[in-house]
XYZ file of C-alpha atoms in Angstrom:
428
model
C 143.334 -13.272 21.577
C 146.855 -11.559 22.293
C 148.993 -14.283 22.509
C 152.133 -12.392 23.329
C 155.470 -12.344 21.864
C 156.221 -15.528 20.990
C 159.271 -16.830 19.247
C 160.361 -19.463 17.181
C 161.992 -22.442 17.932
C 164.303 -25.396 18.131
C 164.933 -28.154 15.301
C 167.244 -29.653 14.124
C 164.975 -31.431 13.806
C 164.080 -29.260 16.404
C 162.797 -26.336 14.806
C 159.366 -25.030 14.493
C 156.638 -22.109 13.757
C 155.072 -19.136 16.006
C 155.878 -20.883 19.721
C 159.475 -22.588 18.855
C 158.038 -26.109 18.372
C 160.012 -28.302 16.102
C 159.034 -29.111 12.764
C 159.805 -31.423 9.911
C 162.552 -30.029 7.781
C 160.286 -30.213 4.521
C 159.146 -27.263 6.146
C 162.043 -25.941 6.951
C 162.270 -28.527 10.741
C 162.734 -32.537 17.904
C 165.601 -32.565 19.696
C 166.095 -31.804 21.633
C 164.696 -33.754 25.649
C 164.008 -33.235 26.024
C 164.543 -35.526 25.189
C 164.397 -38.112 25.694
C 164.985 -42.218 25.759
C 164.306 -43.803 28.392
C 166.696 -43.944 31.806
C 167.248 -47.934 32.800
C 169.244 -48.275 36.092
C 173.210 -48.106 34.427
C 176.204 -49.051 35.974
C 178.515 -46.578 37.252
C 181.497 -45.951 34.747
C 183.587 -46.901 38.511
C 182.197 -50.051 37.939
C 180.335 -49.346 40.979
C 176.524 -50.546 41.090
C 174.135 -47.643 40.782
C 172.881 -44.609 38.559
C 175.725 -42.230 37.349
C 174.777 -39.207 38.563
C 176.783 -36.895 36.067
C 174.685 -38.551 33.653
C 171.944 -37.771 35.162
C 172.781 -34.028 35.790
C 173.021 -33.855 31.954
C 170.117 -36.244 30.867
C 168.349 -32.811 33.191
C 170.345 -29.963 31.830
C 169.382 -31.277 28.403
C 165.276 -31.642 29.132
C 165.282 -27.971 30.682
C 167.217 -26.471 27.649
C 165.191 -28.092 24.939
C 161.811 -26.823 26.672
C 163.819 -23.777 27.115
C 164.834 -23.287 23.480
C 161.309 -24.161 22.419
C 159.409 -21.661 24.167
C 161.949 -18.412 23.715
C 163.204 -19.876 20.517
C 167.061 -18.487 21.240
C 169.500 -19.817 18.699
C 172.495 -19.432 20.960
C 171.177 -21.859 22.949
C 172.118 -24.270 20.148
C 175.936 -23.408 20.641
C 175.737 -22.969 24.359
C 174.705 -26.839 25.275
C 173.756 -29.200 21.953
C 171.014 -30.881 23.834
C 170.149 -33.785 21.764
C 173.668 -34.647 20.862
C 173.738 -34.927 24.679
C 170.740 -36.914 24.731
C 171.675 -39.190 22.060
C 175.098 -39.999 23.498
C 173.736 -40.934 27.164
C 170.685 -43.321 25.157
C 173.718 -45.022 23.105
C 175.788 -45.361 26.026
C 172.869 -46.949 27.960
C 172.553 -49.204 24.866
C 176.031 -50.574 24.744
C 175.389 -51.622 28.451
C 172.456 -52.927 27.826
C 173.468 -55.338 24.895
C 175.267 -57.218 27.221
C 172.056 -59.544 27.056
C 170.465 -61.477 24.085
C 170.377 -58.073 21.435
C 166.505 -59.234 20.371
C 165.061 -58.856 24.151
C 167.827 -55.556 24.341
C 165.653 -54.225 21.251
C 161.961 -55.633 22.466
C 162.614 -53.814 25.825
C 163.878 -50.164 24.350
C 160.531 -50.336 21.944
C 158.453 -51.339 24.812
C 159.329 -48.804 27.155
C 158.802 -46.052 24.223
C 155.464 -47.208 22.883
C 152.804 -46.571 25.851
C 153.800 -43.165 26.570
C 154.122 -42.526 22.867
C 150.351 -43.947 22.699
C 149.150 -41.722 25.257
C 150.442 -38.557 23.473
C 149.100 -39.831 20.321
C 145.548 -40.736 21.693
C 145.534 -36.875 22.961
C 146.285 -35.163 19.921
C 145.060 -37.242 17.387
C 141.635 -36.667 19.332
C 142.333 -32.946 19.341
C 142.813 -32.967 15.471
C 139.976 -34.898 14.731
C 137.849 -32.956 16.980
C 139.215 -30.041 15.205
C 137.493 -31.105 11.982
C 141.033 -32.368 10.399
C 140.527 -35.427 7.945
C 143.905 -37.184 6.779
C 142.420 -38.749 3.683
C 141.471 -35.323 2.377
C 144.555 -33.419 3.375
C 145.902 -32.011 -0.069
C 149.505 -32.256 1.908
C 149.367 -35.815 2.134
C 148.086 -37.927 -0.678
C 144.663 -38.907 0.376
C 144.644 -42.917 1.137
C 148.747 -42.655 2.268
C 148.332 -39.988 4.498
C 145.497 -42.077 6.652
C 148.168 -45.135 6.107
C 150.876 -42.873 7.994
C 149.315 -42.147 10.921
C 150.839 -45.977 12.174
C 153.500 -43.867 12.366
C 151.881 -42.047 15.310
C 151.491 -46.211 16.817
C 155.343 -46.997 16.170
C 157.432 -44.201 14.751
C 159.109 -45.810 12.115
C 159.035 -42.514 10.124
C 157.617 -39.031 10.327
C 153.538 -38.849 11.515
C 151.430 -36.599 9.433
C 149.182 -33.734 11.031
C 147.870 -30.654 9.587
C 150.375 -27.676 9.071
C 147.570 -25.079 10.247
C 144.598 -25.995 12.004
C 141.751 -23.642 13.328
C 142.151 -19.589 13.816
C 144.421 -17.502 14.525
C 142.229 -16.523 16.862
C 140.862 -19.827 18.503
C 142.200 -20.798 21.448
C 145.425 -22.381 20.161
C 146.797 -20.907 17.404
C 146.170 -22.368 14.211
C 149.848 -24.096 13.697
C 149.601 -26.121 17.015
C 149.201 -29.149 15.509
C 152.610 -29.199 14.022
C 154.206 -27.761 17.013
C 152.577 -30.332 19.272
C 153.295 -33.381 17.143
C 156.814 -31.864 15.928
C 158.703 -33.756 18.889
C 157.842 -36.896 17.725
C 161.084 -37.301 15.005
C 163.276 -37.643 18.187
C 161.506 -40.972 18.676
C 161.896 -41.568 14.763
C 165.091 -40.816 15.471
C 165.762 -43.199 18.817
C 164.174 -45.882 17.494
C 165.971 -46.193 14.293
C 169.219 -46.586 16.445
C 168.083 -49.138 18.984
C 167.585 -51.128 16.133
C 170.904 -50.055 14.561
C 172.402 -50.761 17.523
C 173.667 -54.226 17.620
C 174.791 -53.738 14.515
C 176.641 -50.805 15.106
C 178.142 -52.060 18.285
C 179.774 -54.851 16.281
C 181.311 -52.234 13.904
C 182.607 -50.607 17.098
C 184.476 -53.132 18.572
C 185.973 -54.424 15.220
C 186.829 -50.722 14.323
C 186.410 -48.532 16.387
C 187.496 -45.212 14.922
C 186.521 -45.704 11.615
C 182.494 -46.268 13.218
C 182.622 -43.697 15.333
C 183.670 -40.963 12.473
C 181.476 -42.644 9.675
C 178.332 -40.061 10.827
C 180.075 -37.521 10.027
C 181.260 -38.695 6.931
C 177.717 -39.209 6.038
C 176.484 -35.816 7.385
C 178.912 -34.669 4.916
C 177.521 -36.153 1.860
C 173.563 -35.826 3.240
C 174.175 -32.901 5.031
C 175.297 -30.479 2.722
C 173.729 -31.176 -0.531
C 175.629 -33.248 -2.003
C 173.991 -36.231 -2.280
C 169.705 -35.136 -2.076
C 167.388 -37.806 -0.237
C 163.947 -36.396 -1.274
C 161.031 -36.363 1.677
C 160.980 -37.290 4.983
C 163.104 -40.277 4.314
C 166.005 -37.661 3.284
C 164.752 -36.141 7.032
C 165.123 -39.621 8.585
C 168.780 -40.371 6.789
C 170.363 -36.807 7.797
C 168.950 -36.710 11.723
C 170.384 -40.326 11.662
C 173.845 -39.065 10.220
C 173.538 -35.616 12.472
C 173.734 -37.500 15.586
C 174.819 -40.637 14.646
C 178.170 -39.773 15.799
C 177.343 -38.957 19.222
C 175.198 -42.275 19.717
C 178.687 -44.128 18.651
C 180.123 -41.754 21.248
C 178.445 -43.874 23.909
C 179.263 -46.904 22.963
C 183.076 -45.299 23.149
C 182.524 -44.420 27.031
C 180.957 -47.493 28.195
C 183.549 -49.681 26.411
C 186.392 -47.506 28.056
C 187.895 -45.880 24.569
C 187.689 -42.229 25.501
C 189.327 -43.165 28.947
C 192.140 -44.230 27.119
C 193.020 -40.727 25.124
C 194.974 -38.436 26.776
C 192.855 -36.059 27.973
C 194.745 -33.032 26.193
C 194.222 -34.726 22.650
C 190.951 -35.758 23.061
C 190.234 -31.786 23.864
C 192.580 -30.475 21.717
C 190.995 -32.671 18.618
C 187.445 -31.913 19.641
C 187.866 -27.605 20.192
C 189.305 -28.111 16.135
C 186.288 -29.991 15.325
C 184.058 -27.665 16.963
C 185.514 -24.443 15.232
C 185.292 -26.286 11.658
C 181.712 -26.678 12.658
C 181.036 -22.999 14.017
C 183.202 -21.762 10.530
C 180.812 -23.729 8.411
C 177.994 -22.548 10.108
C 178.997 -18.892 9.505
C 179.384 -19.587 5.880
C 175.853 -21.696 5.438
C 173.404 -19.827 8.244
C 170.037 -20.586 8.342
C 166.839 -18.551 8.469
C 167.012 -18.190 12.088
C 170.837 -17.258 11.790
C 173.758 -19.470 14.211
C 170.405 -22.106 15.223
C 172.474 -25.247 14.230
C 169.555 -26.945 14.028
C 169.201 -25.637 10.722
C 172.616 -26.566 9.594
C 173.396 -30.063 9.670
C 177.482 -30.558 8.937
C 177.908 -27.764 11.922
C 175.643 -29.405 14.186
C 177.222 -32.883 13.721
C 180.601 -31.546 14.330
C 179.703 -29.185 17.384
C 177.518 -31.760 19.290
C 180.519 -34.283 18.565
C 182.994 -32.560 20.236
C 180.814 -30.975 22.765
C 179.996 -34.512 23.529
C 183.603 -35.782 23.809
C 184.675 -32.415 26.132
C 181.695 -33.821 28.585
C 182.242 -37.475 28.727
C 186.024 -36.718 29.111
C 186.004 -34.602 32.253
C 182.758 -37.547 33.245
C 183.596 -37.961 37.244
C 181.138 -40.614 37.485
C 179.496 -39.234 40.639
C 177.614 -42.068 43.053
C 175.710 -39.501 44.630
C 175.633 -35.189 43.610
C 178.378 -32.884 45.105
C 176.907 -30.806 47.863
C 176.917 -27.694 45.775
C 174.035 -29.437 43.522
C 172.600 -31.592 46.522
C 169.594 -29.537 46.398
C 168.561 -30.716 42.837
C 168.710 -34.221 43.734
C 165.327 -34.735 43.785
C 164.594 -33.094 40.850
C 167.152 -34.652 38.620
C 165.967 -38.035 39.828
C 162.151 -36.988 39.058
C 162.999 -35.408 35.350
C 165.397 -38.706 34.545
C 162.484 -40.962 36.028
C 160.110 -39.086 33.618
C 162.204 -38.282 30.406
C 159.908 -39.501 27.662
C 156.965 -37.597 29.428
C 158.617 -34.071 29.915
C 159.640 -34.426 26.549
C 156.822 -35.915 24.454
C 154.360 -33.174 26.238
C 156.264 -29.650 26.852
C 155.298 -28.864 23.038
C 151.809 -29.252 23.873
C 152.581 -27.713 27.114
C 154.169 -24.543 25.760
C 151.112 -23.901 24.204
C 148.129 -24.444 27.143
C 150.165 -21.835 28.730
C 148.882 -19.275 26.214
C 145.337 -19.422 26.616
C 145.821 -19.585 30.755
C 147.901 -16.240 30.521
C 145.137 -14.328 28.231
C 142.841 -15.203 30.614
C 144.798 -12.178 32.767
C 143.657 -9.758 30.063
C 140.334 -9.549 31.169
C 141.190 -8.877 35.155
C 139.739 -5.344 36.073
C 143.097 -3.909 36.809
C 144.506 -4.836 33.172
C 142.104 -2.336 31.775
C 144.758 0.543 31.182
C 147.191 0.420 28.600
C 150.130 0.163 30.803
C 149.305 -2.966 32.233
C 148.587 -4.678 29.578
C 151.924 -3.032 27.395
C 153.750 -5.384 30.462
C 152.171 -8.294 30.333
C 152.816 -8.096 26.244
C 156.367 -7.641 27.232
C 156.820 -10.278 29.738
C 154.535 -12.764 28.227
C 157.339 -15.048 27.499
C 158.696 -15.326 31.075
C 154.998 -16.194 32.194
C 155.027 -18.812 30.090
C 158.228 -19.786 30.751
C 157.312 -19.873 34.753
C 153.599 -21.306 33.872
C 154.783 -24.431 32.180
C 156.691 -26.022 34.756
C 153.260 -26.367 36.725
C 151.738 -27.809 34.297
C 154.498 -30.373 33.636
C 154.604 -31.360 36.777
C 151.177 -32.035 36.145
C 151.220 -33.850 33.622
C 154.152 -35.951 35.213
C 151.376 -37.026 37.650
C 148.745 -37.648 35.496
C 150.195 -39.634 32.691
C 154.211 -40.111 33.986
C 153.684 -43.570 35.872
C 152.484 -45.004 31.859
C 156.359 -45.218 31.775
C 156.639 -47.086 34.794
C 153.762 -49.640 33.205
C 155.946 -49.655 30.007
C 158.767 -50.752 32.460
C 157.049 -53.044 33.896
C 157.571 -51.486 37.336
C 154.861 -50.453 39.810
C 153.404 -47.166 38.795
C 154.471 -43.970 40.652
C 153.188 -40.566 40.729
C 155.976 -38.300 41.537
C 158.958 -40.382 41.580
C 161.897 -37.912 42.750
C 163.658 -40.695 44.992
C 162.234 -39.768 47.772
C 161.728 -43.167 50.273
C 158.515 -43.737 51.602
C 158.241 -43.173 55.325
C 157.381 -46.963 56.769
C 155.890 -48.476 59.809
C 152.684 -46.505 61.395
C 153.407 -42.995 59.982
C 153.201 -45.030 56.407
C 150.035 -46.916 57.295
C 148.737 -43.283 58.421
């Protein structure tokens, strides 16, 4: 099978093997979405009822660079927009709003609106593992009886789920690491859920001191980060990713409750471009194996994705509705913030359908010669790149509305924002 040129990935948790899917950092190591807590109805930071649409736009921007990152596996990308900083920030902010009510239903709702989709993705590759002749109990990696215990973890996330490093051929269909690259994502929920359940907690800290809660991660990313201090296994995984973005969870709670508003504007950017070249300094001096990915450095990420976070919620205009010049993506935003936990629990999976689609190409009767199929080897990555999108949107249809269940909404299909045409032309 010629799978193409395909590159590496995104970690940070987000990194990963062959097709850029992340991994667990006892391997080396979801992001970012894509991703991706789920998008309750907020308030406007105007105080205005309604989605904030700025949010929004970067709650997008985020999804479409994680899936991006995963599938060309570009480190810059890392620098360029720290995606699940982003992500974590807009979930924490959402939180602090949220807690508002009775903190236990707060916590019961978060957990319930993660869970079915999670349960869906897990029923899908769990069957594809098993199918694939993997058995948990005698997987040398994992312990016998505790690595059958661990796959709860693939019912509630409370740490990392186990699945087979390699799986199959090389040559099969899927290459043989797709089970880690599929089930990789799945520390960002680790991740999310270990600060909903933080949160009230750390909301309390927050209002009774404010500065000192907010810069604590990165004290901690410090000390876990670097070496310092060594947390062993996956629950030294769980403590750093919790540290890494720690900060920029806090960093919601600082917009909704109005603290950033109330920095100057030239300090709060002046302060945050110093902490951002102390990260991209340390990252010089501590690269990883895929060179400036951040992912793989954890004291640089935490300090990039802190002040990238502050620059953004700073200039936040709290848009009611899109400028005209982004008008056009209304619909889509909408869909991809409607569907955030299902863009990002599948594109992994995603990434890879795309291969065995695409090789399908190499047996047309014009791909014969040499020359045709030299460019398709050379492009391969922007097919896949233009292939998965379909099948996203696909899978938004067949398995998106399980959010909407989860939410205890009525279940759409394709739910962009569009309003449904009424009277006869509805009944039609």
């Amino acid at each position: 099978m010629n799978q193409g040129p395909i590159t590496g990935a995104e970690t940070g948790p987000e990194r990963t093997p062959a097709f850029g899917v992340p991994r667990q950092r006892t391997a080396g190591v979801l992001p970012e979405p894509a991703a991706a807590a789920p998008a309750p109805q907020p308030v406007a930071a105007s105080g205005k009822p309604g989605r904030d649409r700025y949010l929004d736009l970067l709650r997008s921007i985020a999804l479409v660079r994680v899936v991006v990152y995963h599938l060309f596996g570009w480190a810059w990308l890392t620098v360029l927009f720290p995606s699940m900083g982003v992500m974590f920030a807009l979930a924490g902010s959402l939180m602090a709003r949220s807690l508002k009510r009775p903190a236990a239903g707060v916590i019961r709702s978060r957990i319930r609106r993660l869970l079915p989709p999670l349960w869906a993705f897990s029923a899908v590759a769990l069957t594809m593992m098993f199918a694939a002749g993997w058995n948990p109990a005698k997987d040398p990696d994992l312990g016998g009886t505790w690595g059958v215990v661990e796959l709860f973890d693939y019912v509630v996330p409370f740490g990392a789920p186990p699945f087979p490093w390699h799986l199959g051929s090389r040559s099969g269909l899927l290459e043989d690491t797709w089970p880690a690259q599929a089930a990789g994502v799945l520390w960002y929920l680790r991740a999310y859920l270990w600060f909903v359940l933080a949160s009230p907690l750390l909301l309390w800290a927050f209002r009774r001191a404010p500065w000192p809660t907010l810069f604590a991660p990165l004290a901690l990313t410090a000390v876990v980060g670097t070496g310092v201090v060594k947390i062993p296994g996956e629950t030294g995984n769980a403590v750093t990713d919790f540290a890494v973005y720690g900060g920029c969870w806090v960093l919601g709670f600082a917009h909704h409750e109005g603290l950033l508003s109330r920095i100057p504007r030239y300090m709060a950017i002046s302060c945050s471009s110093l902490l951002m070249a102390f990260g991209l300094w340390w990252a010089s001096g501590h690269k990883g194996p895929d060179g400036w990915d951040l992912n793989d450095i954890p004291l640089a990420q935490a300090a990039w994705s802190f002040g990238f976070v502050v620059i953004l919620l700073q200039y936040s205009p709290s848009w009611q509705e899109l400028p005209r010049p982004l008008a056009r993506w209304d619909k889509l935003i909408t869909l991809s913030n409607n569907r955030a936990v299902t863009i990002y629990l599948w594109h992994n999976l995603l990434i890879l359908a795309t291969v065995p689609i695409i090789d399908l190409a190499y047996d047309l009767p014009f791909m014969e010669g040499k020359q045709a199929s030299s460019i398709l080897d050379t492009t391969y990555n922007l097919w896949m790149f233009v292939l998965v999108w379909p099948l996203i949107g696909l899978m938004i249809l067949t398995t998106g509305w399980i959010e909407d269940i989860a939410a205890k909404r009525k279940p759409r299909l394709w739910p962009n924002g569009r309003k449904p045409k009424s009277g006869h032309a509805a009944r039609g």
